[in-house]
CSV table of C-alpha atoms in Angstrom, one decimal:
chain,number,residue,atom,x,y,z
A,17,UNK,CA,-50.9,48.5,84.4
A,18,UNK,CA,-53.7,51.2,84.5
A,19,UNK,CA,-51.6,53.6,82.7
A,20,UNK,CA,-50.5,51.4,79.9
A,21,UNK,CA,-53.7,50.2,79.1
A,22,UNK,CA,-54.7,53.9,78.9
A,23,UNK,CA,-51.1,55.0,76.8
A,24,UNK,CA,-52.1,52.6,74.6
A,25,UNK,CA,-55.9,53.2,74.0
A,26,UNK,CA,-54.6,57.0,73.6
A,27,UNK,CA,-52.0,55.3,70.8
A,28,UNK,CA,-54.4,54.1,69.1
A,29,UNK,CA,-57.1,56.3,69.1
A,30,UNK,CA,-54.4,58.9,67.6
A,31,UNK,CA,-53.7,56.9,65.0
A,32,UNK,CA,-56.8,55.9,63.6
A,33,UNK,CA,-57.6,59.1,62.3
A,34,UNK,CA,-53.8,60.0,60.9
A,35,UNK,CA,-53.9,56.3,59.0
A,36,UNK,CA,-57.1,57.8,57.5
A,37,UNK,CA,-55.5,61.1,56.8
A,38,UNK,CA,-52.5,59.3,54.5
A,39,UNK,CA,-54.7,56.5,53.0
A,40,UNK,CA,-55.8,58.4,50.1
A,41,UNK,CA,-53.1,58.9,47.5
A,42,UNK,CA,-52.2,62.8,47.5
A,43,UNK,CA,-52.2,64.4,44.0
A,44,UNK,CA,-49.1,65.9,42.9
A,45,UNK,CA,-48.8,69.8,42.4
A,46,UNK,CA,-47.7,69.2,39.0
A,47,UNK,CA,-50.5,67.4,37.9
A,48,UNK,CA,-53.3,69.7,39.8
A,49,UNK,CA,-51.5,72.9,38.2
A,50,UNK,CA,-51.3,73.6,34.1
A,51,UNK,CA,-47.8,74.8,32.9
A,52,UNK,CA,-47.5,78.0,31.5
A,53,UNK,CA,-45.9,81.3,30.9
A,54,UNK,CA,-46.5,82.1,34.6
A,55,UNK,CA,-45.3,79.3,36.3
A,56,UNK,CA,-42.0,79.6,37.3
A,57,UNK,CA,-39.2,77.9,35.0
A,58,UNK,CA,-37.8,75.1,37.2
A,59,UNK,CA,-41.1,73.4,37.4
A,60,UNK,CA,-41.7,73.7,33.5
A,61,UNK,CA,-37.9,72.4,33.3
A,62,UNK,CA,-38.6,69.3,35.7
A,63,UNK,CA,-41.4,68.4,32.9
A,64,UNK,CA,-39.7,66.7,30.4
A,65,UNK,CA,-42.4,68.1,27.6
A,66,UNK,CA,-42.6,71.6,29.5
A,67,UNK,CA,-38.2,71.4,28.8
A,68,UNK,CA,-39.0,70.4,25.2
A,69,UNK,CA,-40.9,73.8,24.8
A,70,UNK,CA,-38.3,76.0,26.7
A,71,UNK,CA,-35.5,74.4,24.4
A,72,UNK,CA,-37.5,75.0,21.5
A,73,UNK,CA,-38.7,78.5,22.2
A,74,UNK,CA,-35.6,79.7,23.9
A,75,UNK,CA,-32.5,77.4,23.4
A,76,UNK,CA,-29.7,77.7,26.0
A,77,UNK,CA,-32.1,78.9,28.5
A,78,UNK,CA,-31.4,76.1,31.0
A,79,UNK,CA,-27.6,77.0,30.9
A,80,UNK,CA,-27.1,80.3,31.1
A,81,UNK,CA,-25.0,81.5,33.7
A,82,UNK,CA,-27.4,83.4,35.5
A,83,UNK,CA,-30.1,80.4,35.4
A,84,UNK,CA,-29.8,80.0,39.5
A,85,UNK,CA,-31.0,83.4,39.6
A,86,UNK,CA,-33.7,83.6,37.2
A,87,UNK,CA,-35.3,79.7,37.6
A,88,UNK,CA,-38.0,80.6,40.2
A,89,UNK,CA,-39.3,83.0,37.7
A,90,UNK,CA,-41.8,82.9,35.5
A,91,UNK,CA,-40.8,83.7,31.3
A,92,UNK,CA,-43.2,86.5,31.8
A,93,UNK,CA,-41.5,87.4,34.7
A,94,UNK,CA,-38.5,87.2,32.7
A,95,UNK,CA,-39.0,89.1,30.1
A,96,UNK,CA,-38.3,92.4,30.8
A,97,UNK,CA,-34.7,91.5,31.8
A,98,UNK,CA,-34.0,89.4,28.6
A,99,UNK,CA,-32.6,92.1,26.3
A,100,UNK,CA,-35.2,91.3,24.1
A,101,UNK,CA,-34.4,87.3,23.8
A,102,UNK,CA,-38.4,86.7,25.3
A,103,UNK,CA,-40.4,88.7,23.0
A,104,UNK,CA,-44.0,88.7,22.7
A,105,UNK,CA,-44.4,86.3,19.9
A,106,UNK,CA,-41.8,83.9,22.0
A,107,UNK,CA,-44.4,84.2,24.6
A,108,UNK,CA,-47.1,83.8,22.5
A,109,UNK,CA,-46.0,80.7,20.9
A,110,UNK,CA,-44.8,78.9,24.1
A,111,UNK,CA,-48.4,79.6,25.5
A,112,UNK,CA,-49.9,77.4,23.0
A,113,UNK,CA,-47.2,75.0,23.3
A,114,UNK,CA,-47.1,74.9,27.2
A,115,UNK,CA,-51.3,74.9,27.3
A,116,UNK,CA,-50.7,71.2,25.2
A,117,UNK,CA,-48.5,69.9,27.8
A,118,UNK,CA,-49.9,67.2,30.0
């Protein structure tokens, strides 16, 4: 009897402090972190405006072949294998775009 009263005041002194750790309603990455020519393209493809941009600026980008291979870069990351699709005024013009994203 002794050791279930103590098993349970151990239970629930444990779980006092973990209910107050997941109380509060965690902020999401994407919402704590701007999108922009650094971030890597997957995450500016899972924002629906971020995907507007990309399939503005560089059409296609989310199909191509070698996408799987590519999507955890960044454009700037990018750009030097392109073969000159990502230039610098591509860049420069998705950075304004991308900053307006929300």
């Amino acid at each position: 009897m002794k050791i279930a009263i103590i098993c349970s005041a151990l239970v629930i002194g444990l779980a006092a402090p973990l209910a107050a750790q997941t109380d509060a309603a965690p902020a999401t990455v994407a919402a704590m972190t701007a999108i922009s020519i650094d971030t890597p393209i997957e995450q500016i493809l899972a924002n629906p405006a971020g995907k507007a941009v990309l399939d503005t600026e560089f059409p296609g980008l989310a199909a191509h072949p070698a996408y799987e291979q590519f999507k955890a870069m960044s454009l700037k990351q990018l750009q030097p294998y392109s073969n000159g699709v990502i230039t610098d005024e591509k860049l420069t013009k998705a950075t304004a775009d991308l900053a307006a994203v929300k």
